[in-house]
Every structure is written in C-alpha cells, then in structure tokens.
Amino acid sequence: MTEYRKLKSAEINRELFWGFIRRQVVTDCWRRIDGEWVIKSDPFVDDWSEEDFTFLVKCLRNTVTIGGVVYGAFDGSVLKGFASVEPQLFGGEQKYLDLTSIHVSQDMRGKGIGRGLFTIACDWAREHGAKKLYISAHSAVESQAFYKAMGCVEAEVCNQEHVLAEPFDCQLERKLE
C-alpha cells in the first residue's frame, strides 16, 4: 500500500531517489502548429543523469525552504513518486500556484500514484489561497492524457519563465473548487 507524506528539507537527498526510476520512453508528443494542437512523432528516451538528480534535490529542498511543499509517495520505505508546489501566487486574478514537479517511478506507473499525488497537491494549493493549479507539462501523449484525466485544460495565463525554459511543454491549469 502506498503511503503519501510531506517531505522535510533534511530528508531530500540523493539517497532518497535510489529506488526511483525516472525513465520514460516517448514516441509521440503534442505540438502547436499554426495555432492548432497536433500529435507529432518525436521519439526519445527521457531519463535523468546524476547531474539532473543533483539539481532536482537542490530545487526540491529550495521549494520546502521557501514555504512550498514536496509530497512523497512511498512503497514501504522506497520513494516511488513525488510532487512539489511552489508557495508564491501569480497570474493576477487567476491566483495560480505552480505544480513544479510530479513524477512516478517507471515501475509504479498506472497504479494511481500520480492521481494521489495530484489530488494532494491540489488540496495543498487550495488551502494556500490558489484558485487554480498551474502546470508546465511535458508534451508526451501519455503525460498529456494523465493531465486531461485530472481535469486540466490549457492555461488562461502562461507563466513566461516556464514557456522560455521549456518551449515544447504544454501550459495547463486545473481549477480548484
């Protein structure tokens, strides 16, 4: 049974991710072409290097330090998923909080962990004054299917930092009611 819990900065380290498999084999992605969303073949394998994990640990620790949240999903004592939400509201009347990460280990996908993490992240964002959760989401067809199933739609206001950093990401939002 999966246990979900809020992570403390001190426990976010490289060792926490030893049992986490980031690997995602991507075949098709959504792309905006002439104002229309279309599926294009764009095969690649998305995986993280040691440098990526080092950067991830730094970012997640920072999120907690500045008042945001990181939730972990554990199978026994092994981290199998995580999500992070930043604490700063943005987007004017949209009152967005930013879901900066949500990942499930390759060996545990399709078991509801992503749904559980997303629900917890929405609850936290709502409790912290957000009207909407903002997501700069990977454009892989499978990733987008997950977000659509979670009730996400194209964002009314785009966070330009995300757009510039990841131009192929889909900018999404989820109303928090």
CSV table of C-alpha atoms in Angstrom, one decimal:
chain,number,residue,atom,x,y,z
A,1,MET,CA,0.0,0.0,0.0
A,2,THR,CA,1.3,3.4,-0.9
A,3,GLU,CA,2.0,5.9,1.8
A,4,TYR,CA,1.9,9.7,1.0
A,5,ARG,CA,3.6,12.2,3.2
A,6,LYS,CA,5.0,15.7,3.2
A,7,LEU,CA,8.8,15.7,3.0
A,8,LYS,CA,11.2,17.7,5.1
A,9,SER,CA,14.1,19.5,3.6
A,10,ALA,CA,16.6,17.4,5.5
A,11,GLU,CA,15.3,14.1,4.1
A,12,ILE,CA,15.5,15.3,0.5
A,13,ASN,CA,18.9,14.0,-0.7
A,14,ARG,CA,20.2,11.8,-3.5
A,15,GLU,CA,19.8,8.6,-1.4
A,16,LEU,CA,16.0,9.3,-1.3
A,17,PHE,CA,15.9,8.6,-5.0
A,18,TRP,CA,17.9,5.4,-5.2
A,19,GLY,CA,14.8,3.3,-5.8
A,20,PHE,CA,13.2,5.8,-8.2
A,21,ILE,CA,13.3,5.1,-11.9
A,22,ARG,CA,12.7,8.3,-14.0
A,23,ARG,CA,12.9,6.6,-17.4
A,24,GLN,CA,10.1,7.4,-19.9
A,25,VAL,CA,10.1,6.1,-23.4
A,26,VAL,CA,8.4,8.8,-25.5
A,27,THR,CA,7.1,8.2,-29.0
A,28,ASP,CA,4.6,11.0,-29.8
A,29,CYS,CA,4.2,14.5,-28.5
A,30,TRP,CA,1.6,17.3,-28.8
A,31,ARG,CA,2.8,20.3,-30.7
A,32,ARG,CA,1.1,23.6,-31.5
A,33,ILE,CA,1.4,24.2,-35.2
A,34,ASP,CA,-0.3,27.2,-36.8
A,35,GLY,CA,-2.4,27.6,-33.6
A,36,GLU,CA,-3.7,24.0,-33.6
A,37,TRP,CA,-2.6,21.2,-31.3
A,38,VAL,CA,-1.4,18.1,-33.3
A,39,ILE,CA,0.3,14.9,-32.4
A,40,LYS,CA,3.8,14.6,-34.0
A,41,SER,CA,6.2,11.7,-33.9
A,42,ASP,CA,9.2,12.7,-31.7
A,43,PRO,CA,10.8,9.6,-30.3
A,44,PHE,CA,13.3,9.8,-27.4
A,45,VAL,CA,14.0,8.4,-24.0
A,46,ASP,CA,13.6,10.8,-21.1
A,47,ASP,CA,15.9,9.8,-18.2
A,48,TRP,CA,17.9,11.7,-15.6
A,49,SER,CA,21.6,11.8,-15.1
A,50,GLU,CA,23.4,12.2,-11.8
A,51,GLU,CA,23.6,15.9,-12.5
A,52,ASP,CA,19.8,16.0,-13.1
A,53,PHE,CA,19.2,14.3,-9.7
A,54,THR,CA,21.6,16.7,-8.0
A,55,PHE,CA,19.7,19.7,-9.5
A,56,LEU,CA,16.4,18.1,-8.6
A,57,VAL,CA,17.4,17.7,-4.9
A,58,LYS,CA,18.6,21.3,-4.8
A,59,CYS,CA,15.2,22.5,-6.3
A,60,LEU,CA,13.0,20.4,-4.1
A,61,ARG,CA,14.9,21.5,-0.9
A,62,ASN,CA,14.5,25.1,-2.0
A,63,THR,CA,10.8,24.6,-2.5
A,64,VAL,CA,10.4,23.4,1.1
A,65,THR,CA,12.8,26.1,2.4
A,66,ILE,CA,10.8,29.0,0.9
A,67,GLY,CA,7.4,27.7,2.2
A,68,GLY,CA,6.3,25.4,-0.6
A,69,VAL,CA,5.6,21.7,-0.3
A,70,VAL,CA,7.0,18.4,-1.5
A,71,TYR,CA,5.0,15.2,-1.1
A,72,GLY,CA,6.4,11.8,-1.5
A,73,ALA,CA,4.7,8.5,-2.3
A,74,PHE,CA,6.4,5.5,-0.7
A,75,ASP,CA,6.2,1.8,-1.3
A,76,GLY,CA,7.5,0.6,2.1
A,77,SER,CA,10.5,2.9,2.7
A,78,VAL,CA,11.2,3.4,-1.1
A,79,LEU,CA,10.2,6.7,-2.8
A,80,LYS,CA,8.1,5.9,-5.9
A,81,GLY,CA,6.6,9.2,-6.7
A,82,PHE,CA,6.8,12.9,-5.7
A,83,ALA,CA,5.1,16.2,-6.4
A,84,SER,CA,6.1,19.8,-5.5
A,85,VAL,CA,4.1,23.0,-5.3
A,86,GLU,CA,5.7,26.5,-5.0
A,87,PRO,CA,4.3,28.9,-2.4
A,88,GLN,CA,4.0,32.2,-4.5
A,89,LEU,CA,0.7,33.1,-6.0
A,90,PHE,CA,0.9,34.5,-9.6
A,91,GLY,CA,-1.3,35.2,-12.6
A,92,GLY,CA,-3.3,38.1,-11.2
A,93,GLU,CA,-7.0,37.2,-10.8
A,94,GLN,CA,-6.2,33.6,-11.8
A,95,LYS,CA,-4.4,33.1,-8.4
A,96,TYR,CA,-2.2,30.3,-9.6
A,97,LEU,CA,0.1,28.2,-7.6
A,98,ASP,CA,2.7,26.3,-9.5
A,99,LEU,CA,2.9,22.5,-9.6
A,100,THR,CA,6.7,22.4,-10.4
A,101,SER,CA,7.0,18.6,-10.4
A,102,ILE,CA,5.1,15.4,-10.4
A,103,HIS,CA,6.8,12.2,-11.2
A,104,VAL,CA,6.1,8.5,-10.7
A,105,SER,CA,8.8,5.8,-10.9
A,106,GLN,CA,8.6,3.8,-14.1
A,107,ASP,CA,8.0,0.5,-12.2
A,108,MET,CA,4.9,2.0,-10.4
A,109,ARG,CA,3.1,3.9,-13.2
A,110,GLY,CA,-0.6,3.0,-13.8
A,111,LYS,CA,-1.2,2.2,-10.2
A,112,GLY,CA,-2.9,5.5,-9.1
A,113,ILE,CA,0.1,7.1,-7.5
A,114,GLY,CA,0.1,10.1,-9.9
A,115,ARG,CA,-3.6,10.6,-9.2
A,116,GLY,CA,-3.0,10.5,-5.5
A,117,LEU,CA,-0.1,13.0,-5.7
A,118,PHE,CA,-2.0,15.3,-7.9
A,119,THR,CA,-5.0,15.3,-5.6
A,120,ILE,CA,-2.8,16.1,-2.6
A,121,ALA,CA,-1.1,18.9,-4.5
A,122,CYS,CA,-4.5,20.4,-5.4
A,123,ASP,CA,-5.6,20.2,-1.8
A,124,TRP,CA,-2.5,22.0,-0.6
A,125,ALA,CA,-2.7,24.7,-3.3
A,126,ARG,CA,-6.4,25.4,-2.4
A,127,GLU,CA,-5.5,25.6,1.3
A,128,HIS,CA,-2.8,28.1,0.5
A,129,GLY,CA,-5.1,30.5,-1.4
A,130,ALA,CA,-4.9,29.3,-5.0
A,131,LYS,CA,-7.9,29.3,-7.3
A,132,LYS,CA,-6.0,27.2,-9.9
A,133,LEU,CA,-3.0,24.9,-10.1
A,134,TYR,CA,-0.6,25.8,-12.9
A,135,ILE,CA,1.3,23.1,-14.7
A,136,SER,CA,4.0,23.4,-17.3
A,137,ALA,CA,3.7,19.8,-18.5
A,138,HIS,CA,5.7,17.5,-20.7
A,139,SER,CA,4.1,17.3,-24.1
A,140,ALA,CA,4.3,13.5,-24.4
A,141,VAL,CA,0.9,12.0,-25.4
A,142,GLU,CA,0.9,9.8,-22.2
A,143,SER,CA,1.7,12.8,-19.9
A,144,GLN,CA,-1.0,14.9,-21.5
A,145,ALA,CA,-3.5,12.1,-21.2
A,146,PHE,CA,-2.8,12.0,-17.5
A,147,TYR,CA,-3.4,15.7,-17.1
A,148,LYS,CA,-6.6,15.6,-19.1
A,149,ALA,CA,-7.8,12.8,-16.9
A,150,MET,CA,-7.1,15.1,-13.9
A,151,GLY,CA,-9.3,17.8,-15.3
A,152,CYS,CA,-6.5,20.1,-16.7
A,153,VAL,CA,-7.1,22.4,-19.6
A,154,GLU,CA,-4.9,24.9,-21.4
A,155,ALA,CA,-3.9,27.7,-19.1
A,156,GLU,CA,-5.6,31.1,-19.5
A,157,VAL,CA,-2.4,32.9,-18.5
A,158,CYS,CA,1.0,31.5,-19.3
A,159,ASN,CA,4.0,31.7,-17.0
A,160,GLN,CA,6.6,33.1,-19.4
A,161,GLU,CA,9.5,31.7,-17.3
A,162,HIS,CA,8.2,28.2,-18.0
A,163,VAL,CA,7.5,28.9,-21.7
A,164,LEU,CA,11.0,30.1,-22.2
A,165,ALA,CA,12.6,27.3,-20.2
A,166,GLU,CA,10.6,24.5,-21.8
A,167,PRO,CA,9.1,25.8,-25.2
A,168,PHE,CA,7.6,22.4,-26.0
A,169,ASP,CA,5.8,22.0,-22.7
A,170,CYS,CA,2.0,22.4,-22.6
A,171,GLN,CA,0.9,25.2,-20.3
A,172,LEU,CA,-2.1,23.8,-18.3
A,173,GLU,CA,-4.3,24.7,-15.4
A,174,ARG,CA,-6.7,22.9,-13.1
A,175,LYS,CA,-9.4,24.8,-11.3
A,176,LEU,CA,-9.5,24.2,-7.5
A,177,GLU,CA,-13.0,24.1,-6.2
